[in-house]
C-alpha positions in Angstrom: -17.0 253.7 100.8 -16.1 256.1 103.3 -13.6 258.6 102.3 -11.4 261.6 104.5 -11.2 265.3 103.6 -7.4 265.7 103.8 -4.8 267.9 103.0 -1.0 266.3 102.1 -0.2 263.9 104.6 -3.0 265.8 107.2 -6.2 265.4 108.0 -7.6 269.2 108.1 -9.4 269.0 111.7 -9.5 271.2 114.5 -11.8 268.9 116.9 -10.9 270.2 120.8 -12.5 267.2 122.7 -11.7 265.9 126.3 -8.3 264.7 126.7 -8.0 261.6 129.4 -5.9 262.2 131.8 -6.3 259.5 133.7 -3.6 256.7 133.4 -5.1 253.3 131.9 -4.9 250.5 134.2 -1.3 248.1 133.7 -1.2 246.0 130.4 1.3 243.6 130.3 2.1 243.4 126.8 0.9 239.6 124.9 2.7 237.7 122.1 0.6 237.8 118.5 -1.3 234.5 117.7 1.2 232.6 115.0 1.7 234.7 111.8 2.5 233.5 108.1 6.3 234.5 107.8 7.7 236.9 104.8 8.9 234.6 101.1 12.5 233.1 101.9 15.6 235.4 102.7 13.8 238.5 103.9 13.6 238.0 107.4 14.2 235.7 110.6 11.6 233.2 110.4 10.4 233.6 114.5 9.5 237.0 113.5 6.3 237.1 111.9 4.6 239.0 109.3 0.6 239.5 109.0 -1.4 236.4 108.5 -3.2 236.8 105.3 -3.7 234.4 102.5 -0.2 233.4 100.3 -1.0 235.1 97.6 -2.7 238.3 99.1 0.2 238.6 102.0 2.8 238.8 99.0 1.2 241.5 97.2 0.3 243.5 100.7 3.9 243.0 101.7 5.4 244.2 98.8 2.7 247.4 99.1 4.2 248.4 102.7 7.7 247.0 102.5 10.1 244.7 103.0 13.3 242.9 105.1 16.1 241.0 103.2 18.1 239.0 105.5 21.2 237.9 104.1 23.8 235.4 106.4 27.6 237.5 106.6 30.3 235.3 105.6 33.7 235.2 106.7 35.9 237.7 105.6 39.6 236.5 104.9 40.9 240.1 106.0 39.8 243.8 105.9 38.6 244.9 101.9 40.9 247.6 102.1 44.1 249.9 103.4 41.4 252.2 105.2 41.5 249.6 108.2 45.2 250.1 108.8 47.7 247.1 109.2 47.6 244.6 111.4 43.4 244.9 111.4 41.8 241.8 112.6 39.1 239.5 110.0 35.8 239.6 110.4 32.7 239.0 108.6 30.6 240.3 105.6 29.8 240.5 102.2 31.4 241.8 99.3 29.6 244.0 96.8 26.3 242.8 95.7 23.2 243.4 94.0 20.1 243.8 96.1 16.7 244.4 95.7 15.6 247.9 96.5 16.1 249.4 100.0 16.8 252.5 102.4 17.9 251.5 105.2 20.7 248.8 106.9 21.3 247.0 109.5 23.2 243.9 111.7 21.5 241.7 113.9 22.8 238.5 115.9 21.0 235.9 117.5 21.5 236.5 121.5 19.7 239.7 122.3 22.2 239.7 125.7 25.7 239.6 123.1 27.7 242.7 122.6 29.5 243.3 119.4 32.6 244.6 120.7 34.2 245.4 117.4 33.0 248.2 113.9 30.7 247.8 111.3 31.0 249.4 108.3 28.7 249.5 105.3 28.4 251.2 101.4 26.2 251.1 99.2 25.5 251.8 95.8 22.5 254.8 94.7 19.7 252.3 93.1 19.8 252.5 89.3 23.3 254.0 89.0 26.9 253.0 89.4 27.9 255.4 92.1 28.9 253.6 95.3 29.4 255.4 98.6 32.3 255.8 100.5 32.3 253.5 104.1 30.2 254.3 106.5 30.0 253.7 110.4 27.0 251.7 111.9 26.6 252.2 115.4 27.4 249.4 117.1 26.2 249.7 120.8 22.5 249.7 120.3 21.2 247.3 123.1 20.2 250.0 125.4 17.4 251.3 123.4 15.3 248.1 124.1 12.4 246.8 126.3 13.7 245.9 130.5 15.5 243.3 131.6 12.4 240.3 132.7 9.9 241.7 131.2 7.3 240.4 128.4 8.8 242.0 125.8 12.4 241.1 126.4 11.4 237.4 127.1 9.5 236.8 124.0 12.0 234.8 122.7 12.3 236.7 119.6 14.5 239.5 120.2 18.0 240.1 118.8 20.9 241.3 119.7 21.3 244.7 117.4 23.0 247.6 116.1 21.4 250.8 115.5 19.6 251.3 111.7 21.6 253.0 109.1 19.2 254.9 106.8 21.1 254.9 103.0 18.3 256.1 101.0 17.3 254.5 98.1 19.9 251.9 96.7 20.2 248.5 95.1 23.9 247.4 95.8 25.5 247.0 99.2 29.1 245.7 100.6 29.6 245.1 104.4 32.1 244.4 107.3 32.3 243.0 110.4 35.1 243.8 112.2 36.0 242.5 115.7 38.8 244.7 118.6 41.7 243.7 117.6 43.7 241.5 119.9 46.2 243.7 122.3 49.0 242.3 123.2 50.3 244.5 125.9 47.2 243.8 127.6 47.2 239.8 126.5 43.6 240.7 125.3 42.7 238.2 122.8 39.5 240.2 121.8 35.9 239.0 121.8 35.0 236.8 119.4 31.8 238.4 117.5 28.6 237.3 118.1 27.3 234.2 116.4 24.6 234.6 113.6 25.2 237.9 111.8 23.1 238.8 109.8 22.9 241.7 107.6 19.3 243.2 107.1 18.2 245.6 104.6 14.6 247.6 104.6 12.5 248.7 102.3 9.9 251.5 103.8 7.9 250.6 100.5 5.9 253.3 99.5 4.6 256.8 101.1 0.7 257.0 101.6 -0.6 258.8 98.7 -4.2 260.0 98.1 -6.2 259.0 95.4 -7.4 262.2 93.6 -11.1 262.3 93.3 -13.9 264.8 90.8 -14.8 266.0 93.6 -14.4 266.6 98.0 -16.5 264.6 100.6 -17.0 266.5 103.4 -15.1 266.4 106.5 -16.7 263.8 109.7 -18.8 265.7 111.1 -16.3 267.7 114.0 -16.6 271.5 114.3 -13.6 273.8 114.9 -13.4 275.8 117.9 -14.4 279.1 118.1 -12.0 281.9 115.8 -10.0 278.7 114.9 -10.2 278.1 110.8 -9.5 274.5 109.4 -6.4 276.2 107.2 -4.7 276.4 110.9 -5.6 273.1 111.5 -3.6 271.8 108.8 -0.5 270.2 108.8 2.4 271.6 107.0 5.6 269.7 105.9 8.3 270.4 104.1 7.6 272.0 101.5 4.1 272.9 102.1 1.0 271.2 101.3 -0.9 271.8 98.2 -3.9 274.1 98.8 -6.7 272.0 96.6 -7.9 268.9 98.7 -8.1 265.4 97.2 -9.8 262.4 99.0 -8.2 259.7 100.9 -10.1 256.5 100.2 -10.3 254.9 104.5 -9.7 251.9 104.1 -8.7 250.7 107.6 -8.0 246.7 108.7 -9.0 245.8 112.2 -5.7 246.5 113.4 -4.9 250.3 112.4 -8.1 251.1 113.4 -7.6 249.8 116.1 -4.2 252.0 116.4 -6.6 255.1 115.3 -9.3 254.4 118.0 -6.9 255.0 120.9 -7.1 258.6 119.7 -10.6 259.0 118.5 -11.2 262.0 121.7 -8.1 264.3 119.2 -9.1 263.3 116.0 -11.5 261.2 113.6 -10.9 257.7 113.3 -8.2 256.8 110.4 -7.0 260.5 110.5 -3.5 260.9 109.6 -2.6 264.0 111.6 -3.8 265.3 114.9 -4.8 269.1 115.0 -2.4 271.7 117.1 -5.1 273.2 119.7 -3.7 277.0 121.7 -3.1 276.9 125.2 -6.6 278.5 126.2 -8.4 275.0 123.7 -5.7 272.9 125.4 -6.9 273.3 129.0 -11.0 273.5 128.2 -10.1 270.3 127.0 -8.5 268.8 129.5 -11.3 269.5 132.4 -8.7 271.5 134.1 -10.9 272.3 137.6 -12.2 276.0 137.7 -9.4 278.1 139.6 -6.9 275.7 139.2 -3.8 276.6 137.9 -3.5 274.5 134.1 0.5 273.8 134.0 -0.1 272.2 130.5 1.3 273.9 127.0 -0.5 273.9 124.1 -0.8 270.8 122.0 1.3 270.2 119.2 0.7 269.0 115.9 1.3 265.1 115.5 1.3 263.1 112.7 -0.4 259.9 113.2 0.9 256.2 112.8 -1.6 256.3 109.9 0.1 259.6 108.6 3.9 257.9 108.1 1.9 255.0 106.8 3.0 252.4 109.3 1.7 248.6 108.7 0.4 248.0 111.6 -0.1 244.2 110.9 3.1 244.3 112.1 3.2 245.2 115.8 1.4 243.1 118.4 -2.0 243.4 118.3 -2.6 244.1 121.7 -1.2 247.6 123.5 0.9 247.6 126.8 0.6 250.2 129.5 2.6 252.1 132.4 1.4 253.5 135.4 1.8 257.5 134.4 4.2 259.3 132.4 6.9 260.7 135.0 9.7 261.9 133.0 11.0 261.9 128.7 13.9 260.8 127.8 15.5 262.1 124.8 17.5 260.6 121.9 18.4 260.3 118.5 18.1 257.5 116.9 21.7 257.2 115.6 20.5 256.4 111.5 22.5 259.5 110.1 21.6 262.7 108.8 21.3 262.2 105.4 17.8 262.6 104.8 15.0 265.0 103.9 11.5 266.1 106.0 10.1 264.6 103.1 11.6 261.2 103.5 10.9 261.0 107.2 7.6 259.4 107.3 10.1 256.4 105.0 12.4 256.3 108.0 9.9 255.7 110.4 9.1 253.1 108.5 12.0 251.8 108.2 13.1 252.0 111.6 9.7 249.9 112.6 10.4 247.4 110.4 13.5 247.2 111.7 12.7 247.2 115.2 9.8 244.5 114.8 11.1 242.0 112.0 14.8 242.2 112.2 15.3 243.1 116.5 12.0 241.4 117.1 10.2 244.3 119.0 6.6 244.5 119.5 7.1 247.7 117.9 8.3 251.0 117.5 10.7 251.4 120.6 9.9 255.2 120.9 7.1 257.0 122.2 7.3 259.9 119.8 9.6 260.8 116.9 10.5 264.2 115.6 12.0 265.2 112.4 14.5 268.2 111.2 12.0 270.3 110.7 10.2 269.7 113.8 7.5 267.8 112.9 6.2 265.4 115.9 5.2 262.4 114.5 3.3 259.2 116.8 5.6 256.5 117.7 4.5 253.2 119.6 1.1 252.2 119.0 -1.4 253.1 122.4 -2.5 256.3 122.1 -0.6 259.5 121.8 -2.2 261.2 125.5 -2.1 257.7 127.3 1.2 256.4 129.5 2.1 254.0 126.5 5.3 252.0 127.1 8.2 251.8 125.2 11.4 249.9 124.5 14.0 253.1 124.7 15.8 253.4 127.6 16.6 249.4 129.0 16.1 250.0 133.1 13.7 253.0 132.5 11.0 252.6 130.2 8.2 251.8 133.0 6.3 255.7 134.1 8.5 257.7 131.1 8.3 258.1 127.5 11.0 258.2 124.9 11.3 260.9 122.1 14.1 260.3 118.8 14.8 262.8 117.7 15.6 261.4 113.9 19.6 262.1 112.8 22.8 261.5 114.5 24.1 264.6 116.9 27.2 263.2 118.6 29.3 266.3 116.3 26.4 267.9 114.5 24.0 270.4 116.3 20.8 269.8 116.5 18.7 272.1 113.9 16.9 274.9 116.5 13.1 273.6 115.1 13.4 269.9 116.2 14.7 271.4 119.8 11.9 273.3 120.1 9.1 270.4 118.4 10.3 268.6 121.5 9.7 271.1 123.9 6.3 271.7 122.7 5.5 267.9 122.9 6.8 268.0 126.4 5.0 270.9 127.7 1.6 269.2 127.0 2.4 265.4 127.3 4.1 265.8 130.7 1.7 268.1 131.4 -1.6 266.0 131.0 0.5 263.9 133.8 1.2 267.0 136.3 4.7 266.7 135.7 6.9 269.7 135.8 9.5 269.6 132.5 12.1 272.0 135.0 11.7 269.6 138.2 13.3 266.4 139.4 11.7 263.3 139.8 13.0 259.9 141.4 12.7 256.5 138.8 13.5 252.9 139.8 15.7 251.2 137.9 14.8 248.0 136.2 18.4 247.2 135.6 20.8 249.2 133.7 25.1 249.3 132.8 24.3 252.5 135.0 22.2 251.5 137.7 21.7 248.0 139.1 17.9 246.9 139.1 16.0 248.4 141.7 18.0 251.2 142.5 16.5 254.4 143.0 17.8 257.5 140.7 17.1 261.4 141.1 16.5 262.5 137.0 15.8 265.7 135.5 12.2 265.1 134.2 13.3 265.8 131.0 16.3 263.8 130.7 19.2 262.4 128.0 18.8 258.7 127.0 22.7 259.3 128.7 21.2 260.0 132.3 19.9 256.1 132.7 22.3 254.5 130.4 26.2 254.3 130.1 25.7 255.9 125.9 26.8 258.0 123.8 23.0 258.6 123.2 21.2 261.4 122.5 24.5 262.8 120.5 26.4 265.1 122.6 25.7 268.4 120.5 21.5 267.4 121.2 22.3 266.7 124.9 23.8 270.1 125.6 20.5 271.4 124.2 18.3 269.7 126.8 18.5 272.3 129.4 16.9 275.0 126.8 13.7 272.7 126.0 13.6 272.4 129.8 13.1 276.1 130.2 11.1 276.1 127.0 9.0 273.5 128.0 8.3 275.1 131.3 7.6 278.5 129.7 5.0 276.6 127.7 2.9 275.1 130.5 3.0 278.7 132.0 5.6 277.6 134.5 
C-alpha cells in the first residue's frame, strides 16, 4: 500500500509547479446516479449517501459521520416565560436524548418558502446532565445558495434551511420554532411556518488520524524549491504539530482521488495540505511573462478537502465551473464562535454534511473557509486554482468565489488572523485571474432580493455578502474589516 509522509494534519511538501491560469470551460453540474439511503431517520430520503453494499455503507457512514432528521411537533405554548406573554405557539421538540451530534439546524420542504419567526435550541453536553441556555439559530440562510434557475437549484433536492449552529459534543436537544406574532395594530395575522419542518442533528465523525508506523516512508518525489526547507512548508495548526513524522496510509476512493487530482500540480495525490510559496516562487510557478508586472500575491498554505476529512462520497461526482473569477464575496458561517481551531475541521465536515444531506446542495457551498486562527481550507471541490462554481451568494455565484470565515461576527470582532488570511487568499486567487483587490467590477445579477435578474451591478472586487443580497452576512464587525483586507491584499499583489 502506498503511504504519504505527513506531519500533523499536513503533508510536508514544497512543490512549486505551474499554476493553471486559464479557466476551464464552463461546465453545468450534473446530478449523480441514485444512491443508497442512510439509515431510517438519519436524513431526508431524496438526498442519498454513497452507493455501497449495505453493511459496508453502514460502517462507512458511522466512520464518516451521520445525520439525524427529526420531524417537529406542534407546541401548545412556549416552553418558558423568556419568550414573553402572548408569544405565538409554534413547533418544536421537548427535551430528548439523541445519538451524539455537534451541529444543529432546521430544514423544511420548500426551498422558496421563508421562515418568518424565531428558531432556538438548547443542548446537553455529551455524557453530562448540563444543558445550555437557549441559543438563537439564524433563520435567513436562503441567500447562501445556488443561483435561481441553475441546475443545482432546480435539482428537486434543495430544501429551505436555517443556518447551521455549532454546539459541540452533545447528546440531548430541545428546539422551538415560533412564527412571527400577529400584529393587531397592522391587522397582520403573521406568516405561517413552512411545511415539513425537521430538526437536523449532525455528527461530523472523527478527525482523520494518521496511523503510527515503525519507520517513515520517503516523500513522493517532488523537490523543494531552492532555499526552502520541508519544515517551512509544513502546516502548523493551533497547537503546533509534533515534529516526529508518522505514516498515513493512502487509501483513496475514486471520488477522493478525483478531488485530489484537480490539485495535482500543487501537491501530491492524496495530500492533506498545499504548501505556501514565496511571492517569487508563486510568480515563477504562474509563468508570468518576462518583463510583465506580476500582480499576484504569494500562495498561502491551504488545507485540502482530504486534510479536513471531507467524505467525497457525499457530493456529486462531477465538478461545476464558471468562466473566471472577477470578485470575492466574504461571508461569516453564522455557526457561532464557540469552537477551537483544532475543532475547525469538524465544523467544516458538519457544515458540508448539512449543506449536502440536509439542504440538498451538490457540495459544500463556499469555495474556501478560514478559521479564527487564520488557517485556510479548500471548500467546494474542483481545484483551488480553478473557477469553481459555488453556492454562496444567491444571484452572484457566477464568475466569483465565496470565502466563509467560520464564526458569527455581527457583534463580535473577527480575529486579526482571520482577516489577514482573507487578504492572503484573495491576493493570490484574484491575482491568478488578473483582478485588483482594491478595484471595482461589474457583475450581472442572477436574481436576488436586492437586484433583479439581469441587472448589472458595480461592486468592490472584494465585497461582503450584503453587497449582493439584503442580509446581515458577513456580520457588521467583519464587514467593517473588508477595507483593511482590500488594502492588504493589493499590497501583497505588489500594487
